[in-house]
CSV table of C-alpha atoms and ligand atoms in Angstrom, one decimal:
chain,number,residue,atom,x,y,z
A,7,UNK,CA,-122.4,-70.5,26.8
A,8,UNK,CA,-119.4,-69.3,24.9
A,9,UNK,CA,-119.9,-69.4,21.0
A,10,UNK,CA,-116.0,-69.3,20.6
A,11,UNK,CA,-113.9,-72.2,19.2
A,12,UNK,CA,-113.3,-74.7,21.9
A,13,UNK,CA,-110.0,-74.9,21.5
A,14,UNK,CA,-107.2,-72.6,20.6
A,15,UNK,CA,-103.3,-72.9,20.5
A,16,UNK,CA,-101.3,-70.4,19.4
A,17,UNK,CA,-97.7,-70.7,18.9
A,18,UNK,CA,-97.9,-73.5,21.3
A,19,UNK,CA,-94.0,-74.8,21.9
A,20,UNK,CA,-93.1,-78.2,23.7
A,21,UNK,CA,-89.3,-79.0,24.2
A,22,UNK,CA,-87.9,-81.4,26.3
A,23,UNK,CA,-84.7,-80.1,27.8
A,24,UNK,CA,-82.2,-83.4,28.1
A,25,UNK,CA,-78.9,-84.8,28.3
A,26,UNK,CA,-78.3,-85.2,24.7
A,27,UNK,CA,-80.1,-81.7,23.9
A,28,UNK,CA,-83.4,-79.9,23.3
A,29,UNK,CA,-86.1,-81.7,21.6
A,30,UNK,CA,-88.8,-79.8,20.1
A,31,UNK,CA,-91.9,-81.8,20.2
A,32,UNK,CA,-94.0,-79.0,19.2
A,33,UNK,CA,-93.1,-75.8,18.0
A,34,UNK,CA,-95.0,-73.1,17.3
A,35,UNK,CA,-98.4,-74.8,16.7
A,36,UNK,CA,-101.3,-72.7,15.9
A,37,UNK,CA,-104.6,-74.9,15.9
A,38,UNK,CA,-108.3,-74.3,16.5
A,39,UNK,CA,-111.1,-76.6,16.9
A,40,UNK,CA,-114.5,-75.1,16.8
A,41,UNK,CA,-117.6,-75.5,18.5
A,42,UNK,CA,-118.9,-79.2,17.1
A,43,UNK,CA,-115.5,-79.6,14.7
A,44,UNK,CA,-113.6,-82.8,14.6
A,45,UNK,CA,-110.2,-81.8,13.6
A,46,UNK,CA,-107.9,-84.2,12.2
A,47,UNK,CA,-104.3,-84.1,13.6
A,48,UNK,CA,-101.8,-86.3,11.4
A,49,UNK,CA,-98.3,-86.8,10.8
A,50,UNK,CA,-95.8,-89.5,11.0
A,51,UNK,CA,-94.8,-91.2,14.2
A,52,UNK,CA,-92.5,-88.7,16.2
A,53,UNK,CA,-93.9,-85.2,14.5
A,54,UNK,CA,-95.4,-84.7,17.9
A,55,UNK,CA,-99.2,-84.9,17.5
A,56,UNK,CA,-99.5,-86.8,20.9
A,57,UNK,CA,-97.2,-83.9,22.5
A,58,UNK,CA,-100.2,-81.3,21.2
A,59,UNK,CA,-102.8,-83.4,22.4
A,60,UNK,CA,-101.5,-83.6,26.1
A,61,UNK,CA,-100.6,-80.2,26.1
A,62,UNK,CA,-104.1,-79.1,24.8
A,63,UNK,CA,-105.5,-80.3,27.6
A,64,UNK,CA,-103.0,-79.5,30.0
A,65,UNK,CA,-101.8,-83.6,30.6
A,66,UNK,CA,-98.6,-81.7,29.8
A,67,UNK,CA,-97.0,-78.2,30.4
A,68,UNK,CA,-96.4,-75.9,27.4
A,69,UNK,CA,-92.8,-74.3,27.5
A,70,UNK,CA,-93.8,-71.6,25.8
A,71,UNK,CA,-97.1,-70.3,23.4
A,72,UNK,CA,-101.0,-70.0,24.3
A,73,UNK,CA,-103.6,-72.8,25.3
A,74,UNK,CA,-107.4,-71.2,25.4
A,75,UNK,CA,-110.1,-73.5,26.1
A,76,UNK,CA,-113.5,-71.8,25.3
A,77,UNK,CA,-111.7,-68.9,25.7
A,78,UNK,CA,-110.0,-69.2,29.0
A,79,UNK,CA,-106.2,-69.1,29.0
A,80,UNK,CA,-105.8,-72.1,30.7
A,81,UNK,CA,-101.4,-72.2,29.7
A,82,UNK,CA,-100.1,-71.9,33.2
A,83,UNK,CA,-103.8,-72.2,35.1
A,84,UNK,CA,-102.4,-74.6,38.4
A,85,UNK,CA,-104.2,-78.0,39.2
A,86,UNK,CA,-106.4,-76.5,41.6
A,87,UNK,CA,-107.8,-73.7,39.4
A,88,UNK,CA,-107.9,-76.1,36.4
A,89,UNK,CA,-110.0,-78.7,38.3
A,90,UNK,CA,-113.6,-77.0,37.7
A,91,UNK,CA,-112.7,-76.7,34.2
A,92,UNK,CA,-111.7,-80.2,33.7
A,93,UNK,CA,-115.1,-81.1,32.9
A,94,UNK,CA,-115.1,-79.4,29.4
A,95,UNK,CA,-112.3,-81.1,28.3
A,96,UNK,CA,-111.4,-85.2,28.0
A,97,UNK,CA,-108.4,-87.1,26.1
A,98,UNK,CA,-109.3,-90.3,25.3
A,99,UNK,CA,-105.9,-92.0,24.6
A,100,UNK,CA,-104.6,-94.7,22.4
A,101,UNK,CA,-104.2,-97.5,25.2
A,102,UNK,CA,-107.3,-97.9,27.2
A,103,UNK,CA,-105.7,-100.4,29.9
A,104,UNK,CA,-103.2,-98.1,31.0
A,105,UNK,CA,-105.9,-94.9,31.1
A,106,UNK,CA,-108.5,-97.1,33.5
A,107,UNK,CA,-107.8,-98.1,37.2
A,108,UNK,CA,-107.3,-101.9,37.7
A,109,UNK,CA,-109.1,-101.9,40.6
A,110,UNK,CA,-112.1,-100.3,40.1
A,111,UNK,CA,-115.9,-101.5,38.5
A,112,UNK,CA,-116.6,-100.1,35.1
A,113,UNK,CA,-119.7,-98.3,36.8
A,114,UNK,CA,-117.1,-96.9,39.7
A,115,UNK,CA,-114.8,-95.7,36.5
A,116,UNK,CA,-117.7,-93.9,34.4
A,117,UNK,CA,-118.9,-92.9,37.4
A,118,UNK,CA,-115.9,-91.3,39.1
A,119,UNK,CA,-116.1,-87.7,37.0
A,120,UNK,CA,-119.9,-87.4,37.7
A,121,UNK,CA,-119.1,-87.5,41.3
A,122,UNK,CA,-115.9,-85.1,40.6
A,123,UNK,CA,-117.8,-82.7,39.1
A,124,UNK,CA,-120.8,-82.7,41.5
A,125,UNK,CA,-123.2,-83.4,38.3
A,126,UNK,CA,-125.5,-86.0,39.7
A,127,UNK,CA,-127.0,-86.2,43.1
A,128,UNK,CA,-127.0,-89.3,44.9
A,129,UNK,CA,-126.5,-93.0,44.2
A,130,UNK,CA,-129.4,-93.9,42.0
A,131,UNK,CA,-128.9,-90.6,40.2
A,132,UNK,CA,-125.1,-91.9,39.0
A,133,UNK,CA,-126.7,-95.5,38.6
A,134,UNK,CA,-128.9,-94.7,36.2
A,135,UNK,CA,-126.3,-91.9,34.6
A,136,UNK,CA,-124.0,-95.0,34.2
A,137,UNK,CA,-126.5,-97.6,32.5
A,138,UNK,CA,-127.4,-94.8,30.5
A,139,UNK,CA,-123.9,-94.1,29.2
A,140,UNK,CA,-123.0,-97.5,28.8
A,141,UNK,CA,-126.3,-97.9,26.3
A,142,UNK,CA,-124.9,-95.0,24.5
A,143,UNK,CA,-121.5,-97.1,24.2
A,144,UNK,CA,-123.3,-100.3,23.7
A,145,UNK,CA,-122.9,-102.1,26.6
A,146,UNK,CA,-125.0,-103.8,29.0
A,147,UNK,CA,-125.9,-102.8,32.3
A,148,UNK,CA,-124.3,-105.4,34.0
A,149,UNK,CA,-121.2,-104.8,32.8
A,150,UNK,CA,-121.0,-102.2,35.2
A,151,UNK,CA,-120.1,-104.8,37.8
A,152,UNK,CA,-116.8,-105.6,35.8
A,153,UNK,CA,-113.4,-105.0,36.4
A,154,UNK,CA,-111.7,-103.7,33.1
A,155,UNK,CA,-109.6,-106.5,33.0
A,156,UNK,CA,-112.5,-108.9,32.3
A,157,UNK,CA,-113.6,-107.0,29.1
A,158,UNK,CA,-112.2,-106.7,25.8
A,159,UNK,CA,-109.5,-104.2,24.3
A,160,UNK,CA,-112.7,-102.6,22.1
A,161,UNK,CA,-115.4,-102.6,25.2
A,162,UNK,CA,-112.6,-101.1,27.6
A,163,UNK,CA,-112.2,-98.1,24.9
A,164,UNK,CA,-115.8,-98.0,24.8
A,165,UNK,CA,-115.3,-97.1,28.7
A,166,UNK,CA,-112.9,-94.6,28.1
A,167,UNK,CA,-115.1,-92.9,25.7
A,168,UNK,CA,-118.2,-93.6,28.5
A,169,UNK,CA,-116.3,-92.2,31.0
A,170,UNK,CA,-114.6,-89.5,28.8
A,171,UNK,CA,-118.3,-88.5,27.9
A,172,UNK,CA,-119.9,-88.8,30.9
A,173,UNK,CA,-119.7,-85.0,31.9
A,174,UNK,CA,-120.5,-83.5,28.6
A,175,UNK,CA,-117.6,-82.0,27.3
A,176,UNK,CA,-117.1,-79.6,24.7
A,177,UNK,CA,-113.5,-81.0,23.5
A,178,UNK,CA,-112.5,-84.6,23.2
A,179,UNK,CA,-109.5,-84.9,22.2
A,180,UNK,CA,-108.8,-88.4,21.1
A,181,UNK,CA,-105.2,-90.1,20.5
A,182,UNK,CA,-105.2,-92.7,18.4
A,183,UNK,CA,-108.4,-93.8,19.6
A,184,UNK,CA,-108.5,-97.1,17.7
A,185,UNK,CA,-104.5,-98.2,17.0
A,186,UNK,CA,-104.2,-100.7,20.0
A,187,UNK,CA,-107.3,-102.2,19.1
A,188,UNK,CA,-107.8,-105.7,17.2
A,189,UNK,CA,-108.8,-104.3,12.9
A,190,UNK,CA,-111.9,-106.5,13.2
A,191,UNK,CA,-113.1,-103.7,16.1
A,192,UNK,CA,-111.4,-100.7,15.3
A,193,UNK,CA,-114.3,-99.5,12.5
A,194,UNK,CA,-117.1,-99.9,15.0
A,195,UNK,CA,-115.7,-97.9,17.8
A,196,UNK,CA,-115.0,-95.2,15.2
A,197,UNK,CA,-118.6,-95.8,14.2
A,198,UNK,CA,-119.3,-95.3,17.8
A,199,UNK,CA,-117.2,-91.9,18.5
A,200,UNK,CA,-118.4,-90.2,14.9
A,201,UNK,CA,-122.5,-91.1,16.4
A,202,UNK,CA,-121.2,-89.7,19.6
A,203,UNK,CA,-120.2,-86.7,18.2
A,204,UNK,CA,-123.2,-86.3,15.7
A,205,UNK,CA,-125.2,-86.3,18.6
A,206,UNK,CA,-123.6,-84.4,21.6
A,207,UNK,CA,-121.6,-81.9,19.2
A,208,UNK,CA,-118.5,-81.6,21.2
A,209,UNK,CA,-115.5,-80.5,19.4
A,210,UNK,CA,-112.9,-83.3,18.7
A,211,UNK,CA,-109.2,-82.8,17.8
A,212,UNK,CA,-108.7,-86.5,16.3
A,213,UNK,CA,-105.2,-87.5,16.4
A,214,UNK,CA,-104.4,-90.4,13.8
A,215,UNK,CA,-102.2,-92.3,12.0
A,216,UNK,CA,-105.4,-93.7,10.2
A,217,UNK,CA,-105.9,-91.7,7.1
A,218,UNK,CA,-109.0,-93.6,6.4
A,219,UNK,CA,-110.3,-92.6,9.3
A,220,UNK,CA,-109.6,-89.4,9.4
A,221,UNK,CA,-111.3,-88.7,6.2
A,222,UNK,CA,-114.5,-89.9,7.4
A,223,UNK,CA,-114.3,-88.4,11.2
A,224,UNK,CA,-112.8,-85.3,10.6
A,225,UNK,CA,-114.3,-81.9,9.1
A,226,UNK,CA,-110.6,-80.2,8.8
A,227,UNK,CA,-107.1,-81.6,8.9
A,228,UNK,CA,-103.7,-80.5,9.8
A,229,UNK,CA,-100.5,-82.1,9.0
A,230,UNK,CA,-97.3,-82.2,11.4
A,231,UNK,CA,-93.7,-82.9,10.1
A,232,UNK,CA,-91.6,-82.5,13.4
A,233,UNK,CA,-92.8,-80.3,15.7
A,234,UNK,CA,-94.7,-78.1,13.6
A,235,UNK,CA,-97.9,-77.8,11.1
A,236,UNK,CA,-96.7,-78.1,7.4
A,237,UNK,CA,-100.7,-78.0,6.1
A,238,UNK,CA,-104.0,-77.5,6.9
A,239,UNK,CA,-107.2,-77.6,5.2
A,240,UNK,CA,-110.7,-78.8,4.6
A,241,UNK,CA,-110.4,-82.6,5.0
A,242,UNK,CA,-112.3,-82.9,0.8
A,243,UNK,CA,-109.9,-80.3,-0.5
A,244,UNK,CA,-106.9,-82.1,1.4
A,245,UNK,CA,-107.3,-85.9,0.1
A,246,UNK,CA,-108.0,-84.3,-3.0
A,247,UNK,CA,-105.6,-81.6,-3.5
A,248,UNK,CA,-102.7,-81.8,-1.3
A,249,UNK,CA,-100.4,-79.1,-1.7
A,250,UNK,CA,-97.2,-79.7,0.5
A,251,UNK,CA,-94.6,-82.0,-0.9
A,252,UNK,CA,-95.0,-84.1,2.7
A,253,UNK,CA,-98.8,-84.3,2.5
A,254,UNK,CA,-98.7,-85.5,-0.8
A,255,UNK,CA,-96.2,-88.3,0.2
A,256,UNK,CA,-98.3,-89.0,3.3
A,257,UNK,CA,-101.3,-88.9,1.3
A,258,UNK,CA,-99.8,-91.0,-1.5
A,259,UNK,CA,-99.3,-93.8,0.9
A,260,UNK,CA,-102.5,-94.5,2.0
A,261,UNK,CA,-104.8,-97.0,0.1
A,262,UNK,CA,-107.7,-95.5,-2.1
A,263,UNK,CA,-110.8,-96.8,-0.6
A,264,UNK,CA,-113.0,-96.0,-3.6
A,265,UNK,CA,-111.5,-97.1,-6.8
A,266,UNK,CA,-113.7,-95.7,-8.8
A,267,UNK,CA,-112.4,-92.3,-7.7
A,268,UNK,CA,-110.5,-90.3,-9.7
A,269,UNK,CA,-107.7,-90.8,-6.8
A,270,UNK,CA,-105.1,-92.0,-8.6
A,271,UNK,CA,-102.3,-91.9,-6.9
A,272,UNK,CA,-98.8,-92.7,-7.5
A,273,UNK,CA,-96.9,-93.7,-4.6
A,274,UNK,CA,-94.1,-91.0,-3.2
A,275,UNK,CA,-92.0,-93.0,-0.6
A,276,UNK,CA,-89.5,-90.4,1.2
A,277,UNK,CA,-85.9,-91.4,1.7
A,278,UNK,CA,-84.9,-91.6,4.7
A,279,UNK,CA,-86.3,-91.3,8.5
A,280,UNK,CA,-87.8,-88.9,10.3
A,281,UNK,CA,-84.7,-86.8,11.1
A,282,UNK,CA,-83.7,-86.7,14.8
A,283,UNK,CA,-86.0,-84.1,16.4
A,284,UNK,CA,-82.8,-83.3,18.3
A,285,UNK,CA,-81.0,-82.3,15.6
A,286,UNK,CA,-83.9,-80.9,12.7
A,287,UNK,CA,-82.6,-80.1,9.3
A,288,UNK,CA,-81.6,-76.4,8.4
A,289,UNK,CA,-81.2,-75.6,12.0
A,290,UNK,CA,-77.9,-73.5,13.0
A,291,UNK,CA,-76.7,-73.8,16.5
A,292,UNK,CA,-76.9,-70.7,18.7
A,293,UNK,CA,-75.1,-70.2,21.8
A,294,UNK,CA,-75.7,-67.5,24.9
A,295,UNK,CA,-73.8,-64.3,25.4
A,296,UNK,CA,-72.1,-66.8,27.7
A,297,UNK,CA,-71.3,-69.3,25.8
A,298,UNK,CA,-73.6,-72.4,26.3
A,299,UNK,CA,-75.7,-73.9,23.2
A,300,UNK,CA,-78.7,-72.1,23.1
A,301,UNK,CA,-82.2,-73.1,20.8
A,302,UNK,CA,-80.7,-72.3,17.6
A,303,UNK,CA,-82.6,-70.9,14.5
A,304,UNK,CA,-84.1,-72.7,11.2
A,305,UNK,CA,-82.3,-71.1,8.2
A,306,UNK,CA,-84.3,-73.3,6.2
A,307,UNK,CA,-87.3,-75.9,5.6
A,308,UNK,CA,-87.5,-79.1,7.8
A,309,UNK,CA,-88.8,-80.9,5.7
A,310,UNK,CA,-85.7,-80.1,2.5
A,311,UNK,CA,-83.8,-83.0,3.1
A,312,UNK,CA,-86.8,-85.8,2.0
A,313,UNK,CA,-88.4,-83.4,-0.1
A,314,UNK,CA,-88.3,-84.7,-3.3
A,315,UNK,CA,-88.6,-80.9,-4.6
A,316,UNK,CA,-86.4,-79.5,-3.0
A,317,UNK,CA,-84.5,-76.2,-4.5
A,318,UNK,CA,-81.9,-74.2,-3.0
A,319,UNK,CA,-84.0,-71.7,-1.9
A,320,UNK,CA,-85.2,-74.8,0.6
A,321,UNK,CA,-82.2,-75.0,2.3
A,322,UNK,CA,-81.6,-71.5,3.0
A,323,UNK,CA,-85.1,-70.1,3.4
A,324,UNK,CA,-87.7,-70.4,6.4
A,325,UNK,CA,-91.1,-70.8,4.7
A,326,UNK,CA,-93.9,-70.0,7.0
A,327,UNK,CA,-97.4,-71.0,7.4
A,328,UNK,CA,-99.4,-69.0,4.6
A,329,UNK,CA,-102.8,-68.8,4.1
A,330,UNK,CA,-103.6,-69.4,0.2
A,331,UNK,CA,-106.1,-67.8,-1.4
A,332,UNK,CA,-109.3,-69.9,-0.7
A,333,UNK,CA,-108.2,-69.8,3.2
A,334,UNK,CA,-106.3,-73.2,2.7
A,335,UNK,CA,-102.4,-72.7,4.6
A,336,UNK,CA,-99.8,-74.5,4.0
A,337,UNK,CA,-95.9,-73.8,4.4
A,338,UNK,CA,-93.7,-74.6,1.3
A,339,UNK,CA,-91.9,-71.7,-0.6
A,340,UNK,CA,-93.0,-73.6,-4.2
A,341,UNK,CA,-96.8,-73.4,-3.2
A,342,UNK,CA,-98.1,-70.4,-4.9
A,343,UNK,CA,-100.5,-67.9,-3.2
A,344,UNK,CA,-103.1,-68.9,-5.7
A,345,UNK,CA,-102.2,-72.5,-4.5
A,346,UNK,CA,-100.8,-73.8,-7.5
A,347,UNK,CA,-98.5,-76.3,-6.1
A,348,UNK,CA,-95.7,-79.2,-8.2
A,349,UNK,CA,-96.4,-82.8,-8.1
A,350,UNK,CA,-94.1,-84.7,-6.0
A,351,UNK,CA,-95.1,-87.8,-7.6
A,352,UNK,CA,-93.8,-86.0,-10.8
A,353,UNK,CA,-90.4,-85.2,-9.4
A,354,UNK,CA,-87.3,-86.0,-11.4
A,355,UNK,CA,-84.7,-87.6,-8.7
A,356,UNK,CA,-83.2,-84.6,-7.6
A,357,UNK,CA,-80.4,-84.1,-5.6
A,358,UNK,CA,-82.1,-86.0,-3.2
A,359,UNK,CA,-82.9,-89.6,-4.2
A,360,UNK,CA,-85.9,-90.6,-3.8
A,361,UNK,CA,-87.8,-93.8,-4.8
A,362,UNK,CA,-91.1,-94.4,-6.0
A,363,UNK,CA,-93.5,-97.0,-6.9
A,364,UNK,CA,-96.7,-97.3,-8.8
A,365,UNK,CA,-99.9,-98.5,-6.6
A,366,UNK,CA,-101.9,-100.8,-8.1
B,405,ATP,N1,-91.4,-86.7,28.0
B,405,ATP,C1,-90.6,-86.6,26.9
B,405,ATP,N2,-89.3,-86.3,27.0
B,405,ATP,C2,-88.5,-86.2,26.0
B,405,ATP,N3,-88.9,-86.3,24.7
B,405,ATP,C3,-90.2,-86.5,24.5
B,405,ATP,C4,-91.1,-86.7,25.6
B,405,ATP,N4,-92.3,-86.9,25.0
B,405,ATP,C5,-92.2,-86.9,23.7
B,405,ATP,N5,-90.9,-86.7,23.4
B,405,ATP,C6,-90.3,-86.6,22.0
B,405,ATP,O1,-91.1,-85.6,21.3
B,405,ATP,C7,-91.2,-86.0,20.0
B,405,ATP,C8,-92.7,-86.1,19.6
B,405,ATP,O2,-93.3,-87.1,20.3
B,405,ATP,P1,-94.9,-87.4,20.3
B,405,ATP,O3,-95.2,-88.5,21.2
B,405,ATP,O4,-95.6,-86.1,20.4
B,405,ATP,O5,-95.0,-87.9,18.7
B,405,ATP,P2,-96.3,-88.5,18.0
B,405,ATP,O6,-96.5,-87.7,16.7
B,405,ATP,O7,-97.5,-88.6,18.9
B,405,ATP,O8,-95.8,-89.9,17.6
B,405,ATP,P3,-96.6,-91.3,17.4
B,405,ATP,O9,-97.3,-91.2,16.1
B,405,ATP,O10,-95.6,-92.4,17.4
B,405,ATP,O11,-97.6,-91.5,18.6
B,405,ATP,C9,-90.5,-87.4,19.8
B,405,ATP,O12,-89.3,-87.2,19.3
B,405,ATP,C10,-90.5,-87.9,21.3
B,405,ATP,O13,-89.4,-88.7,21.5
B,406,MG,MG1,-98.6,-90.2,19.6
């Protein structure tokens, strides 16, 4: 067995070619998830973590950049030669009624990739596979009999994480594994998918919206502000030291769970929306030799127009993502390299207004 990471992007680039011009999804991400790491992917709703999670497991095709999968190059692998290899990799997505077939039993469902891959023998083999997976989900044997419409939105995604599981994969990666659930559920199938991966050790890349969540699930997280990675760091030294001005507002908006914790925080709420991914800040419209609009290039941050710290340099400068001393990266021209970084909370209204409230 490979002792690599289970997962490796590089550079990866998603754009969607349309009518009303290119959108880029994902642009040059570079990401790893190691052997047995749960790696948090988070970002606000359009920054195009889903995009990276269907690319990562080749649900969608990459315009450009690297996807290894314990090590194989898997960017442009075709169906047929992906097939064998499908059975190290599973997305568990957000909405588990649209991700399991209507007309087949739960056993038939969790079944299915056993029989795919050829990893049990026989009926009574994949029987007592299946009642053994459902335990490990906690659910009865006999729900196996049931269709997925006569279960509950929280036992259905406990079949997609049964069936996702069922061939032993080294990467999960999960999409909002919990958002279309009722809140009264959502905790224990967390509970269910952190035991999971205590005990089988597959590598997770843990796409979220839920920052609570994230902090408990995920060893390492990395932050998205359209189309590309702003931050990433140790999920401790994130929640307790962000550095970019955009994880520091997206930090800054989730509740403190512990309020004995020296967590603090004062509220940063960004003006504005998510810019149009169609047309992203600081970039300057290229055209061909022949005259048609071409990608264009970024003569500046992304992120400049919301940022309440924004200088000139901002506007006119492409950071990149640097690794800080420490091994922390993060890509924001007023983040020193010994990662001494301003407090956006502490931001005189600049030239871009910004508003901000006190929590608590
Ligand atoms: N098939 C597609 N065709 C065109 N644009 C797309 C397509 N899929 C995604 N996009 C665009 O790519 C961007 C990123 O989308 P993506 O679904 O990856 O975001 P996300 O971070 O997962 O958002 P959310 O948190 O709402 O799930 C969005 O602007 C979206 O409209
Ligand atoms: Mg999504």
């Amino acid at each position: 067995m490979n002792s690599g990471p289970v997962l490796e992007l590089v550079d990866l680039e998603r754009h969607f070619a349309g009518a009303g011009g290119t959108v880029r999804a994902a642009d040059g991400v570079t990401l790893t998830v190691g052997r047995g790491e749960v790696v948090g992917l988070v970002g606000e709703s359009g920054s195009g973590k889903s995009t990276v999670g269907r690319c990562a497991v080749r649900l969608d095709e990459p315009t450009g950049g690297t996807v290894r999968i314990n090590g194989t190059d898997v960017t442009t692998m075709s169906r047929r030669a992906l097939r064998p290899l499908r059975k190290d990799f599973h997305l568990v997505f957000q909405d588990p009624s649209s991700s399991l077939d209507p007309r087949m039993t739960v056993g038939e469902i969790v079944a299915e990739p056993l029989k795919l891959h050829g990893i049990t023998r026989g009926k009574e083999a994949a029987h007592a596979r299946v009642a053994e997976l459902l335990a490990q989900v906690g659910l009865r044997p006999e729900h196996a009999q049931r269709h997925p419409h006569e279960l509950s939105g929280g036992q259905r995604q406990r079949i997609s994480i049964a069936r996702a599981l069922s061939v032993d994969p080294d990467l999960l990666v999960a999409d909002e594994p919990t958002s279309a659930l009722d809140v009264s559920v959502q905790a224990s199938v967390l509970n269910l998918l952190a035991d999971l991966q205590r005990d089988r050790g597959f590598g997770c890349l843990f796409i979220t919206h839920d920052l609570a969540a994230v902090e408990y699930l995920a060893d390492r997280i990395a932050v998205m502000y359209l189309g590309q990675i702003v931050e990433q760091a140790p999920t401790r030294e994130l929640f307790a030291d962000p550095k970019h001005p955009y994880t520091q507002a997206l930090l800054s908006a989730a509740p403190v769970p512990d309020p004995v914790a020296q967590r603090t925080r004062e509220r940063i709420v960004l003006s504005g929306e998510l810019p149009s991914p169609l047309a992203p800040p600081a970039r300057r419209p290229t055209t061909t030799p022949a005259g048609r609009p071409s990608g264009g290039v970024f003569d500046g941050c992304r992120f400049h127009t919301r940022c309440p710290l924004a200088v000139e340099r901002c506007r006119t400068d492409l950071p990149r993502l640097r690794t800080l001393e420490g091994g922390r990266e993060v890509s924001c021209h007023l983040v020193a390299d010994d990662g001494t970084a301003p407090d956006a909370a502490a931001a005189p209204s600049r030239t871009i207004p910004t508003t901000r409230t006190a929590t608590r």
